[in-house]
Coordinates of C-alpha atoms in Angstrom, one line a residue:
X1 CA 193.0 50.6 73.7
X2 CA 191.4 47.8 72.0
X3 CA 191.7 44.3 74.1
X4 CA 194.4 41.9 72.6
X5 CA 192.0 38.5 71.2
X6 CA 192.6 35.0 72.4
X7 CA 191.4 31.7 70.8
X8 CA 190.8 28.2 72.6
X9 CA 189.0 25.6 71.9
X10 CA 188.1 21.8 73.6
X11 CA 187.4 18.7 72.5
X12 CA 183.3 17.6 73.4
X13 CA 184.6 15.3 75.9
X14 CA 181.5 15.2 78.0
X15 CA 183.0 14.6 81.1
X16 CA 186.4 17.3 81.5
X17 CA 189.0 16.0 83.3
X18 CA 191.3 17.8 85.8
X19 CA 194.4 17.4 83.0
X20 CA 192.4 19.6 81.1
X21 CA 190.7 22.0 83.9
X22 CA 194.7 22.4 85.4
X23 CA 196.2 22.4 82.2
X24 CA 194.5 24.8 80.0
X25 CA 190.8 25.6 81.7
X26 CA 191.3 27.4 84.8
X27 CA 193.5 29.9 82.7
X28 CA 190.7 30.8 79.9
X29 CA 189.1 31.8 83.4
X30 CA 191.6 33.9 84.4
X31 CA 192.1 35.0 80.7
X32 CA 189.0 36.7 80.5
X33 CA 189.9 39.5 82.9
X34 CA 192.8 40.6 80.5
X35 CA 191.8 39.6 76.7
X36 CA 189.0 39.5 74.3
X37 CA 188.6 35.6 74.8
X38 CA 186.6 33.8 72.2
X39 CA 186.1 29.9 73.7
X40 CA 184.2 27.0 71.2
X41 CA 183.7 23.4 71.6
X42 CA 185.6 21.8 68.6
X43 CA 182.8 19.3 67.7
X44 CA 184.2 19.3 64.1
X45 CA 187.8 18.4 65.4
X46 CA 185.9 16.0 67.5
X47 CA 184.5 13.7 64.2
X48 CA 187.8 13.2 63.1
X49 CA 188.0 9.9 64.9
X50 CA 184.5 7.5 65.4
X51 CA 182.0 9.2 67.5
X52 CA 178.6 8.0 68.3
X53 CA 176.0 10.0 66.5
X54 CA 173.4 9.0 69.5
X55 CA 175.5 10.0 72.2
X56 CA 177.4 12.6 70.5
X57 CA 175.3 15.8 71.2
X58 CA 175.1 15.4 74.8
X59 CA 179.0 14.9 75.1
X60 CA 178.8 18.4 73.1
X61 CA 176.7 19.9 75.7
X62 CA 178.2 18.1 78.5
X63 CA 181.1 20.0 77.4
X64 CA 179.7 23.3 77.6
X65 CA 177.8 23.0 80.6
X66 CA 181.4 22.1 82.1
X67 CA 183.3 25.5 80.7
X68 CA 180.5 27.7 82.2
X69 CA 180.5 25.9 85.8
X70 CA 183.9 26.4 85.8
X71 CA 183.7 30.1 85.1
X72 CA 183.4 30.4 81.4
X73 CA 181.0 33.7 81.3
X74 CA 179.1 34.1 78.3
X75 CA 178.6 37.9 79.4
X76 CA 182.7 38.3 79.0
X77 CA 183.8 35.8 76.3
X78 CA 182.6 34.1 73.1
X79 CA 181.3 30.8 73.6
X80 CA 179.8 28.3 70.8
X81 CA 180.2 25.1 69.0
X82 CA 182.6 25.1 66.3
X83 CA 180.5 23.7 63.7
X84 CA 177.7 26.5 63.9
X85 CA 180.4 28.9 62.7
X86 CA 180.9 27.9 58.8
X87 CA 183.2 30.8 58.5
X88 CA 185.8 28.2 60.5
X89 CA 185.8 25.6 57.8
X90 CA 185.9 27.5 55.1
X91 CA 189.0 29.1 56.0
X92 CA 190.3 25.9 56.5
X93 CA 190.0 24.8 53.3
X94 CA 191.6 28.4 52.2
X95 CA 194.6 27.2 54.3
X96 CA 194.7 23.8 53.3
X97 CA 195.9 25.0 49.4
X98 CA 198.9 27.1 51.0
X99 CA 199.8 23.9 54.1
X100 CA 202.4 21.0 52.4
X101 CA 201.9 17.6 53.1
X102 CA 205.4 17.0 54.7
X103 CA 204.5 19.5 57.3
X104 CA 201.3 18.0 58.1
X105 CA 202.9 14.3 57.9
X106 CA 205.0 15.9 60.7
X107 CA 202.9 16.6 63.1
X108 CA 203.0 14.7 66.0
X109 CA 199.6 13.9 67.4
X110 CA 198.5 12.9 63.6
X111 CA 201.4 9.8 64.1
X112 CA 199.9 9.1 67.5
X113 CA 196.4 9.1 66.9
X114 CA 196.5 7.3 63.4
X115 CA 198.5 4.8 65.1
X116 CA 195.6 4.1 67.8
X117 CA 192.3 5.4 65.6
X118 CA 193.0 4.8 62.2
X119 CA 194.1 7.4 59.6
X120 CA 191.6 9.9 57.4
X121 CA 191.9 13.1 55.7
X122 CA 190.2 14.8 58.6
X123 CA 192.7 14.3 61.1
X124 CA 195.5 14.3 58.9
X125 CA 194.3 17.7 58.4
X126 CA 193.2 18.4 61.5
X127 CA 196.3 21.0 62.5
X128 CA 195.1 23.4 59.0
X129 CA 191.2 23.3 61.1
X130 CA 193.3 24.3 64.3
X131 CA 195.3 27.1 62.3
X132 CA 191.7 28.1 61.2
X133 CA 190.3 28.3 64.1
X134 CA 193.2 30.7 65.4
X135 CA 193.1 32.9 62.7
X136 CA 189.5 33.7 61.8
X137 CA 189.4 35.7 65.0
X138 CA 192.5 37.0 64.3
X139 CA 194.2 35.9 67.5
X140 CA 196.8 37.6 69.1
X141 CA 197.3 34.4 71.6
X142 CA 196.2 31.2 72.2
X143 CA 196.6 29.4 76.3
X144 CA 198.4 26.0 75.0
X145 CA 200.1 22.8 76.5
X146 CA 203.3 22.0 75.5
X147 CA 201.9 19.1 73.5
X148 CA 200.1 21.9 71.0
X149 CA 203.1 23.8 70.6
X150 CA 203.6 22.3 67.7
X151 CA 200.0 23.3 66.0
X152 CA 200.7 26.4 66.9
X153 CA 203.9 26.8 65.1
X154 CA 202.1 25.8 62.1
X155 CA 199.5 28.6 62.6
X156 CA 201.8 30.9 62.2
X157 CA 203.6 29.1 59.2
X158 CA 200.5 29.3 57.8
X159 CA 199.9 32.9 58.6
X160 CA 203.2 34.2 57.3
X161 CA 203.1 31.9 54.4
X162 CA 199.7 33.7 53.2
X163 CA 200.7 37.2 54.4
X164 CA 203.2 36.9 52.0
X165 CA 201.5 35.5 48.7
X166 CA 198.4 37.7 49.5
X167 CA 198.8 40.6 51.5
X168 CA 199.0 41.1 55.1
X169 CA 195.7 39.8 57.2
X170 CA 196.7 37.3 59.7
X171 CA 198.3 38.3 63.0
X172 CA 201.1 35.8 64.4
X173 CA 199.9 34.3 67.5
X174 CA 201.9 33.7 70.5
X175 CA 201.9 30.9 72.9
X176 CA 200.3 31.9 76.3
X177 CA 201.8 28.5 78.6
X178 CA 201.2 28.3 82.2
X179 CA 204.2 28.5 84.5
X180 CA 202.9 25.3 86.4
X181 CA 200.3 22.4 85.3
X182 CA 200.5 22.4 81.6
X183 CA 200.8 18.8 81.9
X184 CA 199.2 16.7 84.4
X185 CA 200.1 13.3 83.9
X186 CA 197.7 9.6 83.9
X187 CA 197.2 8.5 87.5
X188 CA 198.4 5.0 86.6
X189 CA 201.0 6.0 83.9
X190 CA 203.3 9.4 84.9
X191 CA 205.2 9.3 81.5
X192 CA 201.7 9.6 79.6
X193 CA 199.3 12.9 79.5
X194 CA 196.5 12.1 81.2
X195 CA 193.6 11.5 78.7
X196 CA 190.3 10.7 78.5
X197 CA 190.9 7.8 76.1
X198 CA 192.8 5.9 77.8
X199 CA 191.4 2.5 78.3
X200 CA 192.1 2.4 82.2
X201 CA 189.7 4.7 83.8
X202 CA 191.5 4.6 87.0
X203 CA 194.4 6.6 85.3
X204 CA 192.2 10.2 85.9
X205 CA 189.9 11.8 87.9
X206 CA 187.3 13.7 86.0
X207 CA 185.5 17.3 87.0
X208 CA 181.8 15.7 88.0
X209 CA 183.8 12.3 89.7
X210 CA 182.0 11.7 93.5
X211 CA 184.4 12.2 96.5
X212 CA 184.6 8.2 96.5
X213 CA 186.1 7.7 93.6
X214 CA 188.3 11.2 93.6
X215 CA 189.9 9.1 97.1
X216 CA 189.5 5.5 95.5
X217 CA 191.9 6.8 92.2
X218 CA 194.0 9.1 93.9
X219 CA 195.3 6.3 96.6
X220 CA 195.7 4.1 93.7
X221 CA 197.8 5.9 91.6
X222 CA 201.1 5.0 90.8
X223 CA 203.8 6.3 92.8
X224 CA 207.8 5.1 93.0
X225 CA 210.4 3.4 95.5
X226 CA 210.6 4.6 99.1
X227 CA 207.9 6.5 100.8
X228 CA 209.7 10.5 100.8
X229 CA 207.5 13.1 99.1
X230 CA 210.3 14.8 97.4
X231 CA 209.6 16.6 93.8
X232 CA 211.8 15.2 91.0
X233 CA 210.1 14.2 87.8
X234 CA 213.1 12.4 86.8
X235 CA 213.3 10.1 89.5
X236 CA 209.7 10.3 91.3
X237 CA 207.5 11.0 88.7
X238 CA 204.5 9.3 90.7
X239 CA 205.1 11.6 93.5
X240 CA 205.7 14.7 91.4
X241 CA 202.7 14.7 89.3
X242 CA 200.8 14.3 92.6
X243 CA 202.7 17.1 94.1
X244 CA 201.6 19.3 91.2
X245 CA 198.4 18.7 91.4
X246 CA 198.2 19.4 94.9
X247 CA 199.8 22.4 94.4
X248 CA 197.9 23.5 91.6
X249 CA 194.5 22.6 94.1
X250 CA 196.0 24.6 97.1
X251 CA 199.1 27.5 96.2
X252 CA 201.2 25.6 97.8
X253 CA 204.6 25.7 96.8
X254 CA 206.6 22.5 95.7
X255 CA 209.2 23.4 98.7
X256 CA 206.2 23.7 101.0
X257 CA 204.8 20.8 100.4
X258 CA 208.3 18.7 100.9
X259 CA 208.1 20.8 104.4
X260 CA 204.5 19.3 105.1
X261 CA 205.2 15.5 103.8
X262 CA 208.7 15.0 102.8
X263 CA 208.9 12.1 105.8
X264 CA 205.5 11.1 106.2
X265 CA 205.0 8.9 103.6
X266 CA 202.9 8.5 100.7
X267 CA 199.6 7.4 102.7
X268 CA 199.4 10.6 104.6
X269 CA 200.1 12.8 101.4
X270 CA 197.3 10.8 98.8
X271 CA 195.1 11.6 101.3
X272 CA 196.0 15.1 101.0
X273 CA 195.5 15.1 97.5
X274 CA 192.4 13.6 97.5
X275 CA 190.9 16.0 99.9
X276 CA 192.4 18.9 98.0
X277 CA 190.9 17.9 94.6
X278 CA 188.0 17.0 96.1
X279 CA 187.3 20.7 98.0
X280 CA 188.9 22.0 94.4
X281 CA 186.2 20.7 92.8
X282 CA 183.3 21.1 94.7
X283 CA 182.6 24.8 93.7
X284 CA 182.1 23.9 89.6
X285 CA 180.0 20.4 90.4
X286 CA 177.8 22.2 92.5
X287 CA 177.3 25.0 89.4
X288 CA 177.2 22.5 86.9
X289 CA 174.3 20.9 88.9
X290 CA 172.6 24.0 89.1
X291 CA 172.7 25.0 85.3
X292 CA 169.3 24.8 83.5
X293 CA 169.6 22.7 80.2
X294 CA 167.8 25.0 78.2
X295 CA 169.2 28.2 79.3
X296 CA 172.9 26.3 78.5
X297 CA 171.7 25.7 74.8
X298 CA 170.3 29.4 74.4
X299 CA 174.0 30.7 75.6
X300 CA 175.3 28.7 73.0
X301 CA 173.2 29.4 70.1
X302 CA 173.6 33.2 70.7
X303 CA 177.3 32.9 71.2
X304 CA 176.9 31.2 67.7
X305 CA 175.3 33.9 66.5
X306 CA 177.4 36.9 67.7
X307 CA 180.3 34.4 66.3
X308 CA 178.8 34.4 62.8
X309 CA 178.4 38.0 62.7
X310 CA 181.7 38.6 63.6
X311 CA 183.4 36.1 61.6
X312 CA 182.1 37.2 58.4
X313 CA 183.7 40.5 57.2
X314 CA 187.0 38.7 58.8
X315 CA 186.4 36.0 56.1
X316 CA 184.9 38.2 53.4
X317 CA 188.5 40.3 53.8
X318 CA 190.6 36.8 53.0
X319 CA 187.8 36.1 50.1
X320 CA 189.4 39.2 48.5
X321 CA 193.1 38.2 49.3
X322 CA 192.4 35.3 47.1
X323 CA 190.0 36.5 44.5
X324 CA 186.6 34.8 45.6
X325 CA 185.4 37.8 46.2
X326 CA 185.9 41.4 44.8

């Protein structure tokens, strides 16, 4: 029996932090044991809001030298940038005739980011690239955040909506959400995701940060009244989003780790956290250091390739749905 297909995809970030790796990353490892996992680097998302054309490609490969340190294997899953794939934007234009502007005026993370980047066709129709994405591979599921939850209910909108003018092609996708760590909060700001665009670059901790400043942001971060390690994101949300991701770092349950610190204060327990982060990531820095440049490019070129070749009688197939091809 044929593999069930999942689709991710990551913004060229350069530098990953561990928001994303807990979040989303560490499961497209674990995916790959179960599913057909097709991974790219969403350069073409990525342009939707100013990026710098000289720095730009190494944030790209940055990227993808991150995913395969962390266990991204090339030998198992799909892995390429987004805009060597043509089939991807194409089908997003295909989309874009059937998607209504009041949906896509909707969307959440269009209102946030216009707000702080400026608005442009691109991002307002970012979430029709996103549905494109999903569905060119056909997707069974796609490993989401609660924050994309949204997009992804408009991928299979979208999907149904064209099913039904033009026959049946498109799957509907399901979510796949981690139990635990879809959202790891900013370091200086529990209410807010943490992101790497926020201006304050003490509110993270990113995958290649040195054990100094892993201990230096982790015994800043913002924590709440009294000094008991007690998880309650209502009332301690400092302390909880801490307690996650040290939970997340070692297995250790959120009771077990009220048994460990509950009455030794916050001092002892950052500490903890840093440490565990810090032996967390060890593992992927020391792999990422030990990737070779050029082999990283080659791997991503080919993945390109195998993407191309696969993506092509997928998008010849909607061609016919809508009459551009016979």
């Amino acid at each position: 029996m044929a593999r069930q297909t999942v689709f991710s995809g990551i913004q060229p970030t350069g530098n990953i932090h561990i928001g994303n790796y807990l979040g989303a990353l560490r499961n497209w490892v674990a995916l790959q044991a179960e599913y057909d996992c097709i991974y790219c680097v969403v350069d073409l998302h990525a342009i939707t809001v100013p990026q710098d054309p000289a720095t730009f490609p190494a944030d790209r490969h940055d990227a993808a030298k991150v995913l395969l340190a962390m266990g991204v294997d090339p030998t198992r899953s799909l892995l390429y940038y987004q805009s060597r794939v043509p089939q991807h934007a194409e089908l997003s234009w295909i989309l874009s005739t059937i998607a209504s502007t009041g949906q896509l005026s909707r969307m959440t993370q269009f209102k946030d980011k216009a707000d702080k980047a400026g608005s442009n066709l691109g991002l307002y129709a970012y979430p029709v690239l996103m549905a494109a994405d999903i569905l060119l591979f056909r997707a069974d599921a796609v490993p989401v955040g609660e924050d994309q939850k949204q997009h992804l209910e408009l991928t299979r909108d979208l999907a149904e909506r064209f099913n039904a003018r033009f026959g049946p092609e498109f799957p509907l996708p399901e979510p796949i959400i981690p139990k635990t760590g879809a959202r790891i909060m900013s370091l200086q700001d529990p209410a807010n995701k943490m992101s790497k665009s926020d201006p304050d670059p003490e509110s993270r901790i990113l995958i290649l940060d040195d054990a100094a400043t892993i201990q230096r942001r982790v015994k800043r971060a913002v924590t709440d009244s009294g000094g008991e390690v007690r998880y309650d994101w209502a009332a301690k949300p400092g302390i909880s989003n801490l307690m996650e991701m040290y939970g997340l770092f070692t297995g250790a349950s959120m009771d077990q780790i009220e048994a460990d610190f509950g009455g030794g204060g916050y001092g002892r327990f950052k500490g903890a956290v840093a440490e565990a982060i810090i032996a967390g990531l060890a593992p992927m820095q020391q792999a990422y250091r030990a990737l070779d440049d050029a082999e990283v490019d080659r791997l991503l070129e080919e993945g390109a390739a195998v993407a191309r070749e696969r993506a092509e009688p997928l998008q010849q197939a909607v061609r016919r749905r809508v009459g551009l091809a016979v």
